Coordinates of C-alpha atoms in Angstrom, one line a residue:
X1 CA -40.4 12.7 -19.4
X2 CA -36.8 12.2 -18.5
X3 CA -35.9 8.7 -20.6
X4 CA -32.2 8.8 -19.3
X5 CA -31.4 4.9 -17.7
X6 CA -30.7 5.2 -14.0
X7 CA -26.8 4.5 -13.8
X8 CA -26.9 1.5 -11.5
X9 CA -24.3 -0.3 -13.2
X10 CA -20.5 -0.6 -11.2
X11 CA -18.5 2.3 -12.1
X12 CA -14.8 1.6 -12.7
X13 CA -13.6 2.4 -9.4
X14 CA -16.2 0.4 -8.0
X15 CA -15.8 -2.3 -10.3
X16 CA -11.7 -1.5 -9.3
X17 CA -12.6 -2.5 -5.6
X18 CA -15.1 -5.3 -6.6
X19 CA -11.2 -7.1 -8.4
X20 CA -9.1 -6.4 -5.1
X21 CA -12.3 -8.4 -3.0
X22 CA -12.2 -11.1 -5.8
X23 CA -8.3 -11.2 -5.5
X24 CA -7.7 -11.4 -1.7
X25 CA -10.5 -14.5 -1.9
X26 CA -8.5 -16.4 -4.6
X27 CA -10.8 -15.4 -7.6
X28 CA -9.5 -14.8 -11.7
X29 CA -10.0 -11.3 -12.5
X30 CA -10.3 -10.3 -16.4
X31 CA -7.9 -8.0 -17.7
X32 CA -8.4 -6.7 -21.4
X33 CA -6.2 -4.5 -22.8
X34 CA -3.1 -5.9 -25.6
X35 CA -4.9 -8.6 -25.5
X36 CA -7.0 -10.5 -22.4
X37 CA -5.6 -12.6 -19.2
X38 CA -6.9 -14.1 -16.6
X39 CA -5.0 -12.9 -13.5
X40 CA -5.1 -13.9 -10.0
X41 CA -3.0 -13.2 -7.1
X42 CA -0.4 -16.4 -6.1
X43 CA -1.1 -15.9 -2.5
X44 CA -4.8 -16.7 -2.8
X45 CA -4.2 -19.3 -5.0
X46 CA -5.8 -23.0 -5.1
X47 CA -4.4 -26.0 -6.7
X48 CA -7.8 -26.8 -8.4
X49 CA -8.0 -23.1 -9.8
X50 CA -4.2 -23.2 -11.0
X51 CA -4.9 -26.6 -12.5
X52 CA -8.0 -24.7 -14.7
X53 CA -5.6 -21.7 -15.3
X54 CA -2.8 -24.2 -16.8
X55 CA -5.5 -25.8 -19.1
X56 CA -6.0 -22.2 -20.8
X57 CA -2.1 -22.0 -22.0
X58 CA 0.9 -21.0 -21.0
X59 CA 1.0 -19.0 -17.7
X60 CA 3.0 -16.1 -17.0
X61 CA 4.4 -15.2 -13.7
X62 CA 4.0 -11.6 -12.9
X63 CA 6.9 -10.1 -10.4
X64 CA 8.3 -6.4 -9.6
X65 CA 11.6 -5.6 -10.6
X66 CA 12.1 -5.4 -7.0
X67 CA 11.4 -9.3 -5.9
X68 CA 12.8 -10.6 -9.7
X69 CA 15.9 -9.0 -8.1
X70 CA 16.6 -11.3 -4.8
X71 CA 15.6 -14.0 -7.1
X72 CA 18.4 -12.7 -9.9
X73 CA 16.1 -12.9 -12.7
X74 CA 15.6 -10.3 -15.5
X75 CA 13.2 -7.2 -15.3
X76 CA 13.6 -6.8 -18.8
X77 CA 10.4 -5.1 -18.7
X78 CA 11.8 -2.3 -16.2
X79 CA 9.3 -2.2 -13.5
X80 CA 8.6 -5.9 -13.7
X81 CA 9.7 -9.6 -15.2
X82 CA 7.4 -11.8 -16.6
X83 CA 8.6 -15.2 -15.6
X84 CA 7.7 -18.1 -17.9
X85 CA 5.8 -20.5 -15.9
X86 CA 7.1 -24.5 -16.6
X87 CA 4.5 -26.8 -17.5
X88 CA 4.8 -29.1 -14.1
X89 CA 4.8 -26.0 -12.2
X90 CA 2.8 -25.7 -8.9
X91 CA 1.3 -23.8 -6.2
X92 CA 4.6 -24.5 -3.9
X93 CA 7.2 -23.5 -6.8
X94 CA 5.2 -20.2 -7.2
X95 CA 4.9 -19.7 -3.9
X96 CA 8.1 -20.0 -3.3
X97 CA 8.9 -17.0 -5.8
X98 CA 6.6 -14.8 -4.3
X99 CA 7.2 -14.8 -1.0
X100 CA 10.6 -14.4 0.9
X101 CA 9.9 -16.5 4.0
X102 CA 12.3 -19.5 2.7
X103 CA 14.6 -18.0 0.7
X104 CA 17.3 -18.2 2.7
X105 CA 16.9 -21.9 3.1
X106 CA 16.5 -22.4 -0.5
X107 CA 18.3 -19.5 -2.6
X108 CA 18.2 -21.4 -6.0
X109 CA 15.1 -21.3 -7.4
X110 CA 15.8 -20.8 -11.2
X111 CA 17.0 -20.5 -13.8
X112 CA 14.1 -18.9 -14.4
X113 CA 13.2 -17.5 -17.9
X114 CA 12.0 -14.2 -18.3
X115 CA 10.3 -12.7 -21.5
X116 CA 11.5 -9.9 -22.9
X117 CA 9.3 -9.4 -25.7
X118 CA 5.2 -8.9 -26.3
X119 CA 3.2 -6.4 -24.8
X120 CA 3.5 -5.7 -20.6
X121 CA 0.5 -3.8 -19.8
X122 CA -2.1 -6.9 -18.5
X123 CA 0.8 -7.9 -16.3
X124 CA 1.6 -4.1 -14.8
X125 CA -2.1 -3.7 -14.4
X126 CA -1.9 -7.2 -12.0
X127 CA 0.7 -6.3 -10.0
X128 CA -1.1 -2.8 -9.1
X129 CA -3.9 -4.5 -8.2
X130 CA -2.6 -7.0 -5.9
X131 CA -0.9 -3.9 -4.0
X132 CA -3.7 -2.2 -3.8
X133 CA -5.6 -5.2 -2.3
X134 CA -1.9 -5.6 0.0
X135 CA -1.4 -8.9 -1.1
X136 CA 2.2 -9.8 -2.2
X137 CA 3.1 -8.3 -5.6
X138 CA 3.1 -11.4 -7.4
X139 CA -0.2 -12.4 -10.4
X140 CA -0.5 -15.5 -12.1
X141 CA -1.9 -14.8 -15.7
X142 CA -3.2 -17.3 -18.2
X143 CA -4.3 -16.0 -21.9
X144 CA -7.5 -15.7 -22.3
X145 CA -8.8 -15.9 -26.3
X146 CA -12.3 -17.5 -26.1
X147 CA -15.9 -16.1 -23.8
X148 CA -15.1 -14.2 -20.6
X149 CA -15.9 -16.8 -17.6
X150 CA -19.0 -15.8 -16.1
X151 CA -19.2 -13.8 -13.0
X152 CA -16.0 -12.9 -12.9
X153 CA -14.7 -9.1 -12.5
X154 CA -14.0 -7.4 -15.7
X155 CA -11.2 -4.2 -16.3
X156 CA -9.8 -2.7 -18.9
X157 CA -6.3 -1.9 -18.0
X158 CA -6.7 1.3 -19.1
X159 CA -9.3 1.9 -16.6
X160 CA -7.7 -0.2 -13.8
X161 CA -4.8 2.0 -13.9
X162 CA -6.9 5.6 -14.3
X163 CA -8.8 4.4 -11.0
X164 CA -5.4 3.6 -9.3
X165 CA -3.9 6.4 -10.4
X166 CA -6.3 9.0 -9.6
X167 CA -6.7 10.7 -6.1
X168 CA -10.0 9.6 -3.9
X169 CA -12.9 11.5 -3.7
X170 CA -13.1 11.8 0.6
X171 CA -16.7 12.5 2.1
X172 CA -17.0 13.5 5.9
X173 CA -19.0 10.5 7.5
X174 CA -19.2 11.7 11.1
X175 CA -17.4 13.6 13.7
X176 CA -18.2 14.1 17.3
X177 CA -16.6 15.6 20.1
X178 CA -14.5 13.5 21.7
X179 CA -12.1 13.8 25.2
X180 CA -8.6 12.7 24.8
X181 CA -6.1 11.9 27.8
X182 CA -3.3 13.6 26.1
X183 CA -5.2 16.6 23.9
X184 CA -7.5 16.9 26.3
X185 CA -11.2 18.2 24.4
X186 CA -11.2 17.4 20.5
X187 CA -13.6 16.3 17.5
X188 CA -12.8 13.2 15.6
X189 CA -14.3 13.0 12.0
X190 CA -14.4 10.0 9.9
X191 CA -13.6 10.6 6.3
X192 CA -14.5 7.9 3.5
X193 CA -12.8 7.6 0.1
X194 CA -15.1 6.5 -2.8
X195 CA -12.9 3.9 -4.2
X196 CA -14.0 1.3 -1.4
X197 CA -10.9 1.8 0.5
X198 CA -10.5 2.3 4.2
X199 CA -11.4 5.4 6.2
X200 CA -9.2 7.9 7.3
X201 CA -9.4 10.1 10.4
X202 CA -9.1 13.6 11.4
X203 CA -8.7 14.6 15.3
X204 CA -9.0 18.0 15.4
X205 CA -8.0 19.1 18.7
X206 CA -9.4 22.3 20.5
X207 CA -10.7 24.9 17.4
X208 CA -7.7 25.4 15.2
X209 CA -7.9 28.7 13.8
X210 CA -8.2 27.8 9.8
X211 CA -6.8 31.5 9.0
X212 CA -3.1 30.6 10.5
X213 CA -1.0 27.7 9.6
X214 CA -1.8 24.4 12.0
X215 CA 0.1 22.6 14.4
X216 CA -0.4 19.2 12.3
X217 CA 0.4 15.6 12.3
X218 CA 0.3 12.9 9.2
X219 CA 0.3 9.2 10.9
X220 CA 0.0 6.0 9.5
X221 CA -1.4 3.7 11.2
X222 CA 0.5 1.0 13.2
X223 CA -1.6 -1.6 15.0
X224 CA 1.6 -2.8 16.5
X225 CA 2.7 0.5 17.8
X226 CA -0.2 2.4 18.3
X227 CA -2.4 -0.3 20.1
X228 CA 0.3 -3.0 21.3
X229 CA 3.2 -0.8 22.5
X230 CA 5.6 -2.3 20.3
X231 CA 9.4 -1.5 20.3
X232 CA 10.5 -2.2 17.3
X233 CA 9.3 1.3 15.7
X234 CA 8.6 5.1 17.5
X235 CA 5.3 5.1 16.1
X236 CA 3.1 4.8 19.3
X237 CA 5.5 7.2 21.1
X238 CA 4.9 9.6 18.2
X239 CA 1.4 9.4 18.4
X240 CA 1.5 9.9 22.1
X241 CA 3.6 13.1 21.6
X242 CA 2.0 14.5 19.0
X243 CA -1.5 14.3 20.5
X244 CA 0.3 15.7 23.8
X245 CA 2.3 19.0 21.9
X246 CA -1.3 19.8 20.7
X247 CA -2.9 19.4 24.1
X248 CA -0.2 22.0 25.2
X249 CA -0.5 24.3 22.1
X250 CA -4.2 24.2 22.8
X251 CA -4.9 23.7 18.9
X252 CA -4.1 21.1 16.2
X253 CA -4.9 18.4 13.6
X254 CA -3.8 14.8 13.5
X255 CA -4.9 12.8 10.5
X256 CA -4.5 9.0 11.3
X257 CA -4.3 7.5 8.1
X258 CA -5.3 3.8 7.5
X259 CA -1.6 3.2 5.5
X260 CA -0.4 0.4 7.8
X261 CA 3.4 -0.9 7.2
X262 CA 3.5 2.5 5.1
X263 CA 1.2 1.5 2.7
X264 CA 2.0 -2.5 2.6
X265 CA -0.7 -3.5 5.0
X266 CA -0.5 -5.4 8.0
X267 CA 0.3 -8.5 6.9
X268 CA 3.4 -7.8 4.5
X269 CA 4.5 -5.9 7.5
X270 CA 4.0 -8.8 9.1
X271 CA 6.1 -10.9 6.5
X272 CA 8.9 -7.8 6.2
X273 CA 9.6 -8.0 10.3
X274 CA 9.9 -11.9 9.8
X275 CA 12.7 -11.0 7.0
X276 CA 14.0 -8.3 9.6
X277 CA 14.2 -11.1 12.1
X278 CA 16.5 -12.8 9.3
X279 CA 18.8 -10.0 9.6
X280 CA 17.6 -8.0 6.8
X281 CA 16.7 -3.7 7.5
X282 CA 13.3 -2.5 6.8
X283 CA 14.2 -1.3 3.4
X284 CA 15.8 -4.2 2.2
X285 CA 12.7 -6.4 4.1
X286 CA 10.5 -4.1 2.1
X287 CA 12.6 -4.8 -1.1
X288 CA 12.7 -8.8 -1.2
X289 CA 9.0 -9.0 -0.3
X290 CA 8.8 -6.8 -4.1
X291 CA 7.7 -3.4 -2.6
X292 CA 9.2 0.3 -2.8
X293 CA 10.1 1.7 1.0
X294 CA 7.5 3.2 1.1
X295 CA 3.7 2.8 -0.9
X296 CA 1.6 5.6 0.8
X297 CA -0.1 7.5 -0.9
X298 CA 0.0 11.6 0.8
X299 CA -2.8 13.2 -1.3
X300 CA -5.0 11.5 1.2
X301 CA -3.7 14.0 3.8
X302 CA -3.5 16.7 2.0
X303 CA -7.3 16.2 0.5
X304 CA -8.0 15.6 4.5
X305 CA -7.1 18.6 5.3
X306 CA -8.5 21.0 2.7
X307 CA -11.8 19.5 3.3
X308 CA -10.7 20.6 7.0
X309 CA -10.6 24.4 5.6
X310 CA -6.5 23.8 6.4
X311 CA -4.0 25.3 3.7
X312 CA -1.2 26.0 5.5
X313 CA 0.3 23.6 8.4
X314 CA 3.4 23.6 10.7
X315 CA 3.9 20.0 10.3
X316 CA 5.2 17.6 12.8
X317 CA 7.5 15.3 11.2
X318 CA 10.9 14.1 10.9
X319 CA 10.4 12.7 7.5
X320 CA 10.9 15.4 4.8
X321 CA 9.6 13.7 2.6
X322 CA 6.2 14.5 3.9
X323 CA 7.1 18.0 3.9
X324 CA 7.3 17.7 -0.2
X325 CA 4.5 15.9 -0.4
X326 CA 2.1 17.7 1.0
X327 CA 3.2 21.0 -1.0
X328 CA 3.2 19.2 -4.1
X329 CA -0.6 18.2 -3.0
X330 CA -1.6 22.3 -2.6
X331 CA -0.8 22.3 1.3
X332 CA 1.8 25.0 2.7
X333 CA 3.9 23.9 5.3
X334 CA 5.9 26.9 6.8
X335 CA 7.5 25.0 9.1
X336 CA 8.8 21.1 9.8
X337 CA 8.1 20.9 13.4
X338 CA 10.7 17.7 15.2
X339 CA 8.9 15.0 16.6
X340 CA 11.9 13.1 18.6
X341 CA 9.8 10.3 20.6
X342 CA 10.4 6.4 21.4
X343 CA 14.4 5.9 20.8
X344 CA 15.5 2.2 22.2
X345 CA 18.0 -0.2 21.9
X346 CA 15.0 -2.0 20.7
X347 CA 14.3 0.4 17.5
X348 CA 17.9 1.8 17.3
X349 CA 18.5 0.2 14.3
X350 CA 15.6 0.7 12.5
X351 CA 15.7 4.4 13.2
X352 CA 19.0 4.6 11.9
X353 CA 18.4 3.0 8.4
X354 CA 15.1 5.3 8.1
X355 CA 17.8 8.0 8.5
X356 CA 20.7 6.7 6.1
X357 CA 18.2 5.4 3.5
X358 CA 14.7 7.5 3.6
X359 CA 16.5 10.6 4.6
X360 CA 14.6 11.2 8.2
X361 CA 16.1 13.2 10.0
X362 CA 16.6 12.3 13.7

């Protein structure tokens, strides 16, 4: 008689996705690691909750180097400043530091005291998870010496960061056939990763011969492009022209992949086009909200499209980045393919800065 338990327990990636659902609601996660925190993200944050964080002992402010930077503090750390939290701190001062909205209006915040000394992990491990559950890179943490609460989500940071780290398992959900306006006849499968994260799509279009390199397409996702016609980016127009240059070629794949803002989310894009509206480019919107320029991550593609039977692709992009990233990921390209769609005096500017500083060529 087989006497091994049935593993029903969470699994670290699950119990990974289980902290990003706790986070974006305004819930402690536990963090063990050189030592134990509470951490919780500042946007979700409640008065009554910070007020039960304060009473464990003195809080830490969690930032990337990137935000602590339009705020002129000290990333000691490298990557990230721990900012020493006053006692008569509250939700609006922290606020305040996390998100860029007002800081034009009110460009002193400090001085602000960073730490430069004790360990950094629980507070690197926070900041990953609240940009994986695209909230804005900034965690409260509170030291945690007596019992874990109960009910809260526990990680290791050890294992927080292996499950970040490491590329997701896609399974094919369903695909159907599927008539397109611009393509004409194609197959649309649903791919789903096994860390709890969104889907990703495939639309193959006509039968792609898997023996010769594909016409083929990486696009994030842009609700405000793809769906509302906006102006302020090419991305619809891409779309559009990419589905179109397959229709004509009468083969091709285009993976739409659920990386909004380029891997932000939708509402940090939201936030980095209110900065843009400020004056500010995309880059340095990206930069004062405490992102990179860009936070996608491209094994998603490439795992898309082996599990496609694709290993070689002519690939339509102007971004060569992409190009490098997907042979780094086991995918030839043997050829960048231009996709020149959507100029305006509405986008002119953005295009321009995604050519002096991402290196896209247009």
């Amino acid at each position: 008689m087989n006497t091994t338990p049935l593993p029903l327990g969470p699994t670290p990636s699950e119990r990974l996705n289980r902290a990003r659902a706790d986070l974006r609601m305004g819930l402690p996660v536990v963090l063990t690691g050189d030592g134990a925190a509470l951490a919780v993200a500042v946007e979700t944050l409640s008065p009554a909750r910070l007020m039960a964080l304060a009473a464990l002992g003195p809080l830490t402010l969690a930032l990337t180097a990137r935000r602590a930077e339009t705020l002129k503090a000290r990333a000691y750390d490298g990557d990230l400043a721990r900012i020493r939290v006053p006692k008569d701190a509250d939700l609006r001062w922290l606020r305040a530091l996390a998100d860029p909205a007002d800081d034009l209006m009110t460009p002193l915040k400090g001085p602000l005291q960073t730490l430069r000394e004790g360990p950094t992990d629980l507070a690197r491990t926070a900041l990953a998870l609240t940009k994986s559950a695209h909230l804005l890179p900034a965690a409260l943490l509170a030291p945690l010496s007596g019992p874990t609460p109960e009910g809260l989500t526990t990680l290791t940071c050890t294992e927080a960061t292996r499950a970040l780290t490491s590329e997701a398992t896609l399974a094919p959900v369903a695909a159907a056939r599927l008539p397109m306006a611009a393509a004409g006849m194609g197959r649309l499968h649903i791919f789903r990763p096994d860390d709890g994260a969104e889907e990703h799509y495939a639309i193959e279009v006509g039968t792609p011969d898997r023996a010769v390199p594909v016409l083929a397409r990486l696009h994030s996702a842009c609700f405000t492009g793809d769906v509302l016609g906006s102006l302020k980016c090419d991305c619809g127009p891409q779309l559009d022209a990419a589905l179109t240059q397959m229709g004509v070629a009468g083969a091709g794949v285009l993976l739409y992949l659920n990386q909004e803002g380029r891997g932000i989310g939708l509402a940090n894009k939201m936030r980095a086009y209110s900065l843009q509206d400020q004056g500010f480019d995309t880059v340095e919107a990206n930069h004062r909200l405490g992102f990179e320029d860009d936070e996608r991550d491209f094994r998603i593609g490439a795992g898309i499209l082996k599990k496609l039977g694709f290993s070689a692709v002519r690939l339509l992009t102007n971004n060569p980045a992409k190009v490098r990233m997907l042979e780094a990921n086991g995918i030839t390209v043997t050829e960048r393919v231009p996709l020149h769609a959507g100029l305006s005096r509405h986008n002119a500017a953005y295009l321009a800065t995604k050519a002096a500083k991402s290196g896209h060529i247009l």
